[in-house]
Short mmCIF file of C-alpha atoms and ligand atoms in Angstrom, two decimals:
data_model
loop_
_atom_site.label_atom_id
_atom_site.label_comp_id
_atom_site.label_asym_id
_atom_site.label_seq_id
_atom_site.Cartn_x
_atom_site.Cartn_y
_atom_site.Cartn_z
CA MET A 72 21.51 -21.83 10.13
CA ASP A 73 18.87 -23.86 11.53
CA TYR A 74 16.80 -23.54 8.36
CA ASN A 75 16.80 -23.81 4.70
CA ILE A 76 16.54 -21.27 1.84
CA VAL A 77 14.48 -23.01 -0.45
CA ASP A 78 13.85 -22.08 -3.82
CA TYR A 79 10.07 -21.43 -4.51
CA SER A 80 10.39 -19.67 -7.97
CA SER A 81 8.37 -21.71 -9.80
CA GLU A 82 5.52 -22.12 -7.03
CA TYR A 83 5.60 -18.50 -6.75
CA LYS A 84 6.21 -17.78 -10.19
CA GLY A 85 3.84 -14.22 -10.32
CA LEU A 86 2.20 -14.48 -7.12
CA MET A 87 4.20 -11.78 -5.51
CA GLN A 88 3.13 -8.93 -7.48
CA PHE A 89 -0.13 -7.21 -7.66
CA ASN A 90 -0.48 -7.90 -11.42
CA LYS A 91 -2.30 -10.55 -11.14
CA ASN A 92 -5.06 -9.11 -9.30
CA LYS A 93 -5.70 -6.94 -12.08
CA SER A 94 -8.87 -8.24 -13.28
CA GLU A 95 -9.73 -9.82 -10.57
CA TYR A 96 -13.28 -9.23 -8.79
CA ILE A 97 -12.92 -6.10 -6.70
CA HIS A 98 -9.39 -6.67 -6.36
CA GLN A 99 -9.19 -4.86 -9.95
CA TRP A 100 -10.94 -1.41 -8.58
CA TYR A 101 -7.23 0.03 -8.16
CA SER A 102 -4.02 -0.97 -9.31
CA PHE A 103 -1.58 -0.95 -6.31
CA VAL A 104 1.57 -2.05 -7.91
CA GLU A 105 3.27 -2.69 -4.26
CA GLY A 106 0.55 -5.69 -2.85
CA TYR A 107 0.96 -9.33 -4.11
CA SER A 108 -1.74 -11.54 -5.59
CA LYS A 109 -5.05 -13.22 -4.16
CA GLU A 110 -3.29 -16.35 -5.22
CA PHE A 111 -0.47 -15.97 -2.56
CA ILE A 112 -3.14 -16.20 -0.14
CA GLU A 113 -4.70 -19.27 -1.89
CA SER A 114 -1.49 -21.15 -1.85
CA ILE A 115 -0.95 -20.49 2.00
CA LEU A 116 -4.58 -22.03 2.86
CA ASN A 117 -3.90 -24.37 0.52
CA GLU A 118 -0.92 -25.81 2.38
CA LEU A 119 -2.23 -25.32 5.90
CA ASN A 120 -2.77 -28.26 7.97
CA TYR A 121 -5.55 -26.28 10.11
CA THR A 122 -8.61 -23.90 9.36
CA PRO A 123 -7.34 -20.73 10.35
CA LEU A 124 -9.99 -18.63 12.77
CA HIS A 125 -8.53 -15.43 12.94
CA CYS A 126 -5.64 -14.02 10.87
CA LEU A 127 -3.44 -10.58 11.04
CA GLU A 128 -2.05 -8.69 8.53
CA PRO A 129 -0.19 -5.57 10.03
CA PHE A 130 0.31 -4.13 6.97
CA ALA A 131 -2.87 -3.61 5.02
CA GLY A 132 -1.61 -1.83 2.02
CA SER A 133 -4.61 -1.96 -0.65
CA GLY A 134 -6.30 -4.86 1.70
CA THR A 135 -5.42 -8.22 -0.39
CA THR A 136 -5.33 -10.37 2.62
CA PRO A 137 -8.38 -9.32 4.70
CA LEU A 138 -10.43 -8.91 1.18
CA GLU A 139 -9.44 -12.54 0.26
CA LEU A 140 -9.83 -14.23 3.40
CA GLN A 141 -13.16 -12.40 3.89
CA LYS A 142 -14.21 -14.24 0.28
CA LYS A 143 -12.97 -17.26 1.77
CA LYS A 144 -15.25 -16.61 5.20
CA ILE A 145 -11.69 -16.17 7.24
CA ALA A 146 -11.99 -12.93 9.82
CA CYS A 147 -8.70 -10.84 9.49
CA THR A 148 -7.72 -8.12 11.62
CA SER A 149 -5.95 -5.61 9.83
CA PHE A 150 -3.68 -2.35 10.11
CA GLU A 151 -2.85 0.41 8.01
CA VAL A 152 -1.45 4.07 8.54
CA ASN A 153 -1.76 5.12 5.31
CA PRO A 154 -5.31 6.93 4.94
CA PHE A 155 -5.44 6.46 1.28
CA MET A 156 -4.72 3.07 1.44
CA HIS A 157 -7.17 2.64 4.25
CA LYS A 158 -10.11 3.87 2.60
CA LEU A 159 -8.73 1.96 -0.62
CA ALA A 160 -8.87 -1.24 1.53
CA THR A 161 -11.93 -0.71 3.70
CA THR A 162 -13.75 0.56 0.58
CA LYS A 163 -12.99 -3.03 -1.14
CA MET A 164 -14.14 -4.69 2.20
CA GLU A 165 -17.44 -3.44 2.20
CA THR A 166 -20.19 -5.96 1.67
CA ARG A 167 -23.58 -3.94 1.73
CA TYR A 168 -23.38 -2.17 -1.94
CA THR A 169 -26.50 -2.45 -3.87
CA THR A 170 -27.02 -2.49 -7.51
CA LYS A 171 -29.74 -0.18 -7.49
CA ALA A 172 -28.47 2.30 -5.33
CA PHE A 173 -24.85 2.27 -6.74
CA ILE A 174 -26.59 2.93 -10.47
CA ARG A 175 -28.83 5.85 -8.84
CA SER A 176 -25.36 7.67 -7.09
CA SER A 177 -23.53 7.14 -10.21
CA LYS A 178 -26.29 8.52 -12.25
CA LEU A 179 -26.41 11.76 -9.83
CA VAL A 180 -22.86 12.12 -10.36
CA LYS A 181 -22.71 11.87 -14.08
CA ASP A 182 -25.40 14.60 -13.97
CA ILE A 183 -23.56 16.68 -12.32
CA ILE A 184 -20.49 16.24 -13.88
CA GLU A 185 -22.56 16.79 -17.43
CA ASP A 186 -24.10 19.88 -15.81
CA SER A 187 -22.80 22.57 -18.27
CA ALA A 188 -24.88 25.39 -15.58
CA ILE A 189 -22.48 24.33 -13.28
CA SER A 190 -19.45 26.63 -13.80
CA MET A 191 -15.83 26.15 -12.18
CA THR A 192 -16.35 29.29 -10.34
CA LEU A 193 -19.32 27.64 -8.55
CA VAL A 194 -16.93 24.39 -7.84
CA TYR A 195 -13.95 26.37 -6.60
CA GLU A 196 -16.45 28.18 -4.43
CA LYS A 197 -17.22 24.68 -2.67
CA LEU A 198 -14.03 22.87 -2.66
CA SER A 199 -10.69 24.53 -1.71
CA ILE A 200 -7.36 23.62 -4.08
CA PRO A 201 -5.04 20.93 -2.26
CA LYS A 202 -2.05 23.17 -0.77
CA TYR A 203 0.29 20.85 -2.50
CA LYS A 204 2.51 23.39 -3.98
CA THR A 205 3.24 22.04 -7.68
CA ILE A 206 -0.46 20.50 -7.95
CA VAL A 207 -1.65 22.76 -11.01
CA GLU A 208 -0.39 24.72 -13.68
CA GLY A 209 0.39 28.02 -12.55
CA ASP A 210 2.31 31.09 -14.11
CA GLN A 211 5.14 30.85 -11.12
CA LEU A 212 5.72 27.37 -11.66
CA LYS A 213 8.38 25.61 -14.08
CA LYS A 214 7.19 22.09 -13.27
CA TRP A 215 3.50 21.05 -12.10
CA MET A 216 1.35 17.90 -11.56
CA PHE A 217 -1.80 18.26 -13.61
CA ASN A 218 -2.79 20.08 -16.32
CA LYS A 219 -5.07 22.81 -15.50
CA ASP A 220 -7.91 21.20 -17.63
CA ILE A 221 -7.53 17.94 -16.29
CA PHE A 222 -7.32 19.66 -12.94
CA ASP A 223 -10.42 21.13 -13.48
CA THR A 224 -12.25 17.94 -14.35
CA PHE A 225 -10.94 16.44 -11.36
CA MET A 226 -12.44 19.25 -8.77
CA LYS A 227 -15.82 18.81 -10.70
CA ILE A 228 -15.79 14.92 -10.32
CA LYS A 229 -14.74 15.70 -6.61
CA TYR A 230 -17.96 18.20 -6.96
CA ALA A 231 -20.08 15.89 -7.71
CA ILE A 232 -19.17 12.99 -5.64
CA SER A 233 -19.34 15.84 -2.51
CA PHE A 234 -23.46 15.23 -3.44
CA VAL A 235 -23.52 11.66 -2.48
CA LYS A 236 -24.81 11.25 0.71
CA ASP A 237 -24.11 7.58 1.34
CA SER A 238 -20.35 7.59 2.57
CA LYS A 239 -20.21 3.69 1.43
CA TYR A 240 -20.92 5.05 -2.27
CA LYS A 241 -18.82 8.15 -1.83
CA ASN A 242 -15.46 6.15 -1.13
CA ILE A 243 -16.45 4.06 -4.53
CA PHE A 244 -16.73 7.17 -6.36
CA GLU A 245 -13.60 8.68 -4.69
CA ILE A 246 -11.35 5.27 -5.23
CA ALA A 247 -12.58 4.94 -9.03
CA CYS A 248 -11.33 8.72 -9.77
CA ALA A 249 -8.12 8.33 -7.71
CA SER A 250 -7.40 5.21 -10.08
CA LEU A 251 -7.14 7.75 -12.88
CA LEU A 252 -5.16 10.36 -10.86
CA LEU A 253 -1.48 9.06 -11.60
CA LYS A 254 -2.70 8.45 -15.38
CA TYR A 255 -3.91 12.03 -15.94
CA SER A 256 -1.56 13.40 -14.24
CA ASN A 257 2.15 14.80 -15.52
CA VAL A 258 4.35 12.04 -13.15
CA TYR A 259 4.70 8.56 -12.69
CA ARG A 260 5.91 6.25 -9.58
CA ASN A 261 9.52 5.69 -9.85
CA GLY A 262 9.89 2.85 -7.60
CA LYS A 263 10.91 5.63 -4.60
CA CYS A 264 9.03 8.75 -5.96
CA LEU A 265 7.07 10.71 -8.08
CA SER A 266 9.25 11.79 -11.38
CA TYR A 267 8.48 13.51 -13.88
CA LYS A 268 6.99 11.41 -17.29
CA ARG A 269 9.51 11.67 -20.48
CA ASP A 270 8.55 14.74 -22.42
CA TRP A 271 5.14 15.54 -20.20
CA LYS A 272 4.80 18.89 -21.59
CA ASP A 273 3.51 17.38 -24.64
CA LEU A 274 1.48 14.55 -23.48
CA ASP A 275 -2.16 14.84 -24.89
CA LEU A 276 -4.06 14.25 -21.71
CA LYS A 277 -7.91 14.61 -22.51
CA LYS A 278 -10.45 15.51 -20.42
CA GLU A 279 -13.04 13.84 -22.38
CA ASP A 280 -10.74 10.29 -22.17
CA LEU A 281 -10.62 11.03 -18.33
CA LEU A 282 -14.14 11.27 -18.07
CA PHE A 283 -14.68 8.48 -20.59
CA GLU A 284 -12.51 6.31 -18.14
CA PHE A 285 -14.20 7.27 -15.02
CA TYR A 286 -17.67 6.62 -16.35
CA GLU A 287 -16.25 2.98 -17.65
CA LYS A 288 -14.64 1.87 -14.29
CA LEU A 289 -18.17 2.68 -12.60
CA ASN A 290 -20.73 1.37 -15.22
CA ILE A 291 -18.58 -1.61 -16.01
CA THR A 292 -16.12 -3.11 -13.80
CA ILE A 293 -17.40 -1.93 -10.40
CA LEU A 294 -20.86 -2.10 -11.29
CA ASN A 295 -20.41 -5.77 -12.44
CA ASP A 296 -18.60 -6.22 -9.29
CA ILE A 297 -21.61 -5.32 -7.27
CA LYS A 298 -23.88 -7.13 -9.14
CA LYS A 299 -21.75 -10.34 -8.50
CA LEU A 300 -21.44 -9.30 -4.51
CA ASN A 301 -25.37 -9.10 -4.95
CA GLU A 302 -25.84 -12.51 -6.06
CA LEU A 303 -24.19 -14.05 -3.17
CA THR A 304 -26.64 -15.12 -0.26
CA LYS A 305 -26.07 -13.32 3.65
CA ASN A 306 -24.56 -16.11 4.79
CA GLU A 307 -21.68 -16.19 2.45
CA LEU A 308 -20.85 -12.32 2.96
CA VAL A 309 -18.44 -11.97 5.55
CA SER A 310 -16.82 -8.79 5.93
CA ASN A 311 -13.43 -7.57 7.39
CA LYS A 312 -13.85 -4.19 6.92
CA GLN A 313 -14.49 -3.16 10.84
CA ASN A 314 -11.40 -4.82 11.68
CA CYS A 315 -9.18 -2.99 9.52
CA TYR A 316 -8.16 -0.15 11.71
CA TYR A 317 -6.37 3.20 10.92
CA GLY A 318 -3.11 3.21 12.74
CA ASP A 319 0.65 2.45 13.39
CA ILE A 320 1.04 -1.05 13.76
CA ARG A 321 3.60 -0.43 16.28
CA LYS A 322 1.40 0.86 18.76
CA SER A 323 -1.92 -1.00 17.78
CA ILE A 324 -0.71 -4.18 17.58
CA ALA A 325 -0.84 -4.07 21.35
CA THR A 326 -4.81 -3.88 21.15
CA LEU A 327 -5.47 -7.27 20.20
CA LYS A 328 -5.72 -10.18 22.50
CA ASP A 329 -3.01 -12.50 23.47
CA ASN A 330 -3.37 -15.66 21.76
CA SER A 331 -5.54 -14.59 19.31
CA VAL A 332 -4.39 -14.71 16.10
CA ASP A 333 -3.56 -18.24 14.39
CA LEU A 334 -2.29 -16.71 11.24
CA VAL A 335 -0.01 -13.99 9.95
CA ILE A 336 0.21 -12.90 6.22
CA THR A 337 1.80 -10.02 5.42
CA SER A 338 4.39 -8.05 3.37
CA PRO A 339 5.83 -5.00 5.53
CA PRO A 340 7.58 -1.79 3.37
CA TYR A 341 10.79 -2.79 2.09
CA LEU A 342 14.41 -1.95 3.25
CA ASN A 343 14.17 0.35 0.33
CA THR A 344 13.93 3.59 0.97
CA ARG A 345 10.37 4.13 -0.92
CA ASP A 346 8.10 6.43 1.40
CA TYR A 347 4.29 5.28 0.90
CA THR A 348 3.58 8.86 2.15
CA ASP A 349 5.84 10.64 -0.83
CA ILE A 350 4.75 7.86 -4.02
CA TYR A 351 1.04 8.47 -2.61
CA MET A 352 1.17 12.15 -2.30
CA ILE A 353 -1.40 12.87 -5.35
CA GLU A 354 -3.97 10.68 -3.88
CA LEU A 355 -3.31 12.15 -0.18
CA TRP A 356 -3.87 15.53 -1.38
CA MET A 357 -6.62 15.10 -4.30
CA LEU A 358 -8.54 13.48 -1.70
CA ASP A 359 -7.90 15.63 0.95
CA LEU A 360 -7.09 13.10 3.23
CA ILE A 361 -3.91 15.50 3.91
CA LYS A 362 -4.46 19.21 3.80
CA ASP A 363 -1.74 20.56 5.14
CA TYR A 364 2.57 19.93 5.48
CA ASP A 365 2.00 19.54 9.33
CA SER A 366 0.08 16.68 9.01
CA LEU A 367 2.21 15.04 6.29
CA LYS A 368 4.92 15.14 8.69
CA LYS A 369 3.05 13.72 11.03
CA LEU A 370 2.19 10.85 8.71
CA ARG A 371 5.62 10.44 7.68
CA LYS A 372 6.72 10.01 11.62
CA SER A 373 4.18 7.05 12.12
CA THR A 374 5.44 5.39 9.06
CA LEU A 375 7.39 2.17 9.07
CA ARG A 376 11.00 3.05 9.04
CA SER A 377 12.18 1.87 5.91
CA HIS A 378 12.93 5.59 4.53
CA VAL A 379 15.09 8.70 5.08
CA GLN A 380 12.39 11.17 5.51
CA VAL A 381 12.25 11.60 8.88
CA ALA A 382 15.49 12.08 10.91
CA TYR A 383 16.23 10.59 14.39
CA ASP A 384 18.80 10.77 16.93
CA ASP A 385 21.80 8.18 16.35
CA LEU A 386 20.27 4.64 16.89
CA THR A 387 22.36 1.63 18.33
CA PRO A 388 21.52 -1.75 16.09
CA LEU A 389 20.21 -4.44 18.05
CA LYS A 390 23.11 -7.12 18.70
CA ILE A 391 22.42 -9.73 15.72
CA ASP A 392 25.95 -10.31 14.26
CA ILE A 393 24.87 -10.14 11.00
CA LEU A 394 23.34 -6.43 11.51
CA THR A 395 25.98 -5.17 13.07
CA ASN A 396 28.25 -6.51 10.41
CA VAL A 397 26.28 -5.08 7.62
CA VAL A 398 26.14 -1.14 10.08
CA ASP A 399 29.48 -1.67 10.35
CA GLU A 400 30.37 -2.23 6.31
CA ILE A 401 27.78 0.48 5.46
CA ASN A 402 29.12 2.79 8.18
CA LYS A 403 32.75 2.64 6.34
CA HIS A 404 30.95 4.71 3.12
CA LYS A 405 29.80 7.24 5.55
CA ASN A 406 31.70 10.10 4.04
CA LYS A 407 29.53 9.50 0.66
CA PHE A 408 25.95 9.10 2.18
CA TRP A 409 23.36 10.44 0.12
CA ASN A 410 21.16 11.11 3.01
CA ARG A 411 22.69 11.53 6.57
CA ASN A 412 19.49 9.43 7.56
CA LEU A 413 20.40 6.19 5.97
CA LEU A 414 22.43 3.92 8.64
CA ASN A 415 19.60 5.17 11.12
CA MET A 416 16.74 3.76 8.91
CA ILE A 417 18.18 0.39 8.78
CA ILE A 418 18.79 0.19 12.22
CA GLY A 419 15.69 1.77 12.75
CA TYR A 420 14.01 -0.54 10.18
CA PHE A 421 15.20 -3.73 12.23
CA GLU A 422 14.24 -1.75 15.81
CA ASP A 423 10.64 -1.93 14.39
CA MET A 424 10.75 -5.33 13.28
CA ASN A 425 12.15 -5.86 16.66
CA ILE A 426 8.68 -4.55 18.07
CA LEU A 427 6.50 -6.43 15.86
CA PHE A 428 7.88 -9.94 16.73
CA TYR A 429 7.80 -8.99 20.36
CA ASN A 430 4.14 -8.31 19.92
CA LEU A 431 3.57 -11.08 17.83
CA SER A 432 4.95 -13.76 19.81
CA LYS A 433 2.15 -12.72 22.34
CA LYS A 434 -0.67 -12.54 19.80
CA LEU A 435 -0.07 -15.88 17.71
CA THR A 436 -1.05 -19.17 19.32
CA ASN A 437 0.98 -21.97 19.90
CA TYR A 438 -0.27 -23.77 16.39
CA GLY A 439 0.01 -20.47 14.55
CA LYS A 440 2.12 -19.69 11.37
CA ILE A 441 3.46 -16.77 10.23
CA TYR A 442 4.16 -15.85 6.78
CA PHE A 443 6.48 -12.88 5.75
CA ASN A 444 7.03 -11.04 2.30
CA VAL A 445 10.29 -9.34 2.38
CA ALA A 446 13.05 -8.51 0.23
CA ASN A 447 16.94 -7.84 0.33
CA SER A 448 18.41 -4.54 -0.29
CA SER A 449 22.07 -3.32 -0.43
CA TYR A 450 23.91 0.33 -0.08
CA TYR A 451 27.48 0.96 -1.30
CA GLY A 452 27.88 -2.33 -2.63
CA VAL A 453 26.89 -3.78 0.83
CA LEU A 454 24.40 -6.31 0.84
CA ILE A 455 21.72 -6.86 3.42
CA GLU A 456 20.13 -9.99 3.98
CA VAL A 457 16.83 -8.69 5.19
CA ASP A 458 15.09 -11.60 5.52
CA LYS A 459 17.71 -13.58 7.49
CA ILE A 460 17.95 -10.64 9.89
CA ILE A 461 14.18 -10.74 10.47
CA ALA A 462 14.60 -14.88 10.88
CA GLU A 463 17.28 -13.71 13.57
CA ILE A 464 14.80 -11.32 15.53
CA ALA A 465 11.83 -13.78 15.04
CA LYS A 466 14.23 -16.41 16.80
CA LEU A 467 14.62 -13.94 19.79
CA HIS A 468 11.19 -13.85 20.37
CA GLY A 469 11.33 -17.40 20.69
CA PHE A 470 9.99 -18.38 16.67
CA LYS A 471 10.93 -21.11 14.53
CA ILE A 472 12.38 -20.38 11.10
CA GLU A 473 10.54 -23.21 9.18
CA GLU A 474 12.14 -21.91 6.04
CA ILE A 475 13.02 -19.05 3.80
CA ARG A 476 11.33 -19.33 0.27
CA ILE A 477 12.93 -17.67 -2.25
CA ALA A 478 10.12 -16.10 -4.88
CA ARG A 479 12.12 -14.24 -7.09
CA GLU A 480 15.16 -12.47 -7.66
CA ILE A 481 14.69 -8.66 -8.10
CA SER A 482 17.33 -5.94 -10.08
CA PRO A 483 18.69 -3.55 -7.49
CA SER A 484 19.00 0.42 -8.25
CA ALA A 485 21.52 1.08 -10.94
CA GLN A 486 23.93 2.42 -8.38
CA GLN A 487 23.69 -0.74 -6.73
CA LYS A 488 24.26 -3.62 -9.25
CA GLU A 489 27.56 -4.76 -7.95
CA VAL A 490 25.91 -6.53 -5.72
CA GLY A 491 23.94 -8.84 -8.44
CA LYS A 492 19.95 -9.87 -7.87
CA LEU A 493 18.39 -9.17 -4.64
CA ARG A 494 16.28 -11.98 -3.20
CA GLU A 495 12.55 -11.66 -2.47
CA SER A 496 11.71 -14.23 -0.39
CA VAL A 497 8.63 -15.50 2.32
CA ILE A 498 9.95 -16.25 5.60
CA VAL A 499 7.78 -19.13 7.38
CA ILE A 500 7.75 -18.93 11.06
CA LYS A 501 6.14 -20.91 13.80
CA LYS A 502 5.91 -20.91 17.27
C1 LIG B 729 4.03 -3.85 0.64
S1 LIG B 729 2.50 -2.76 1.52
C2 LIG B 729 1.64 -4.08 1.57
C3 LIG B 729 0.93 -4.50 0.47
C4 LIG B 729 -0.48 -5.70 0.99
N1 LIG B 729 0.08 -6.64 1.13
C5 LIG B 729 -1.25 -5.20 -0.56
O1 LIG B 729 -1.40 -6.70 -0.83
O2 LIG B 729 -1.79 -4.21 -0.76
C6 LIG B 729 3.09 -2.02 3.04
C7 LIG B 729 2.37 -0.98 3.69
O3 LIG B 729 1.90 -1.08 4.94
C8 LIG B 729 1.87 0.37 5.33
N2 LIG B 729 2.72 0.71 6.39
C9 LIG B 729 3.98 1.47 6.59
N3 LIG B 729 4.21 1.81 7.87
C10 LIG B 729 3.17 1.43 8.64
C11 LIG B 729 2.86 1.55 10.20
N4 LIG B 729 3.72 1.69 10.92
N5 LIG B 729 1.54 0.76 10.62
C12 LIG B 729 0.93 -0.06 9.39
N6 LIG B 729 0.85 0.22 8.28
C13 LIG B 729 2.08 0.71 7.70
C14 LIG B 729 2.23 1.25 4.10
O4 LIG B 729 1.24 2.22 4.09
C15 LIG B 729 1.58 0.25 2.75
O5 LIG B 729 0.45 0.19 2.84
#
């Protein structure tokens, strides 16, 4: 091995989790568990021996990287394939909000919600119910995501938002509403999927609490951040919003100019069978970002191959010893596979990484650096050292590995306990 694996667990303590962003200016608008903290971005800027001019974030997620960089007046181009995350990231990067217009639109929304003359019949004349099968309590269902009164309240909020003309503010209200969907539903994000909360039928979810939290989010959290934003002068304001593109990075990265990027900070989906389309199902359907099952299928196909939801013809792994060994080892358990796409997912994931690094080698300047946050995985007791395999892929495209930093050790799923803790790391890569 021509690089070191270095213990950074004390330097990165808490930095790789979104938790630290929970009460931070703008980051706090939506709690995105799969993101990292703004401090991670700061730590990178502090250690660089050059001032970056143009960063690339291939997997924007909630927009932590481009948002934090715009605060430091650094341009960042980002990509995101999930329409909900794209809306979330771009709403947070918008800088043209004014306190006055926000208060005016908030009042309009509240007045409509509170207007008792607006019946649910009127609401449902204008809005259609999402086609997701178990979205709302119904006679034929055994399980449902929302109880009827909570669902109606969300629909009334949506109805009120539909009267806001300026899409900037409409987006904020939608994000505020989305930030409460899961809490007031009967499900939770259980790592890889949505699961029903324990004793979900006995949960005492109240529409009054939902509305209280919605108004509080608008009138305290978001309003205070907009006030703070308005205190900044014009030359302090940079927005990376226009350069946050909606689409599949594997195709879109080619549109970037060669040698135009001097920093990459990112965290791709991990190789853990988590399908972001699945776990953000409620947000996608409730905000009308997905309207039918065909579009859902299409969206899944455009996501990185880190899950088993899409079937591909049999794939051949890249010729990297540590990858082919892992594939052979896992293949020995073929008759026990809980999903027949498992091996293809593993092979496909690294193929996707290969496409990414092929393109990155063209886009990154000679002095540029890549900070790549990933985690290892295991299936059937076979450890997949994702960081080391990605390091080999990067080397195939002419990159050098400065080091792999151990950020923390994470617990594998109950079925994979035998491999012990799994390394979450940051691969530091240069040309
Ligand atoms: C780990 S999250 C990124 C989190 C981000 N660093 C943050 O702090 O919010 C990975 C993101 O990659 C997105 N993604 C998956 N496949 C993609 C693709 N083919 N192109 C672009 N984005 C993709 C997912 O939707 C998800 O939002």
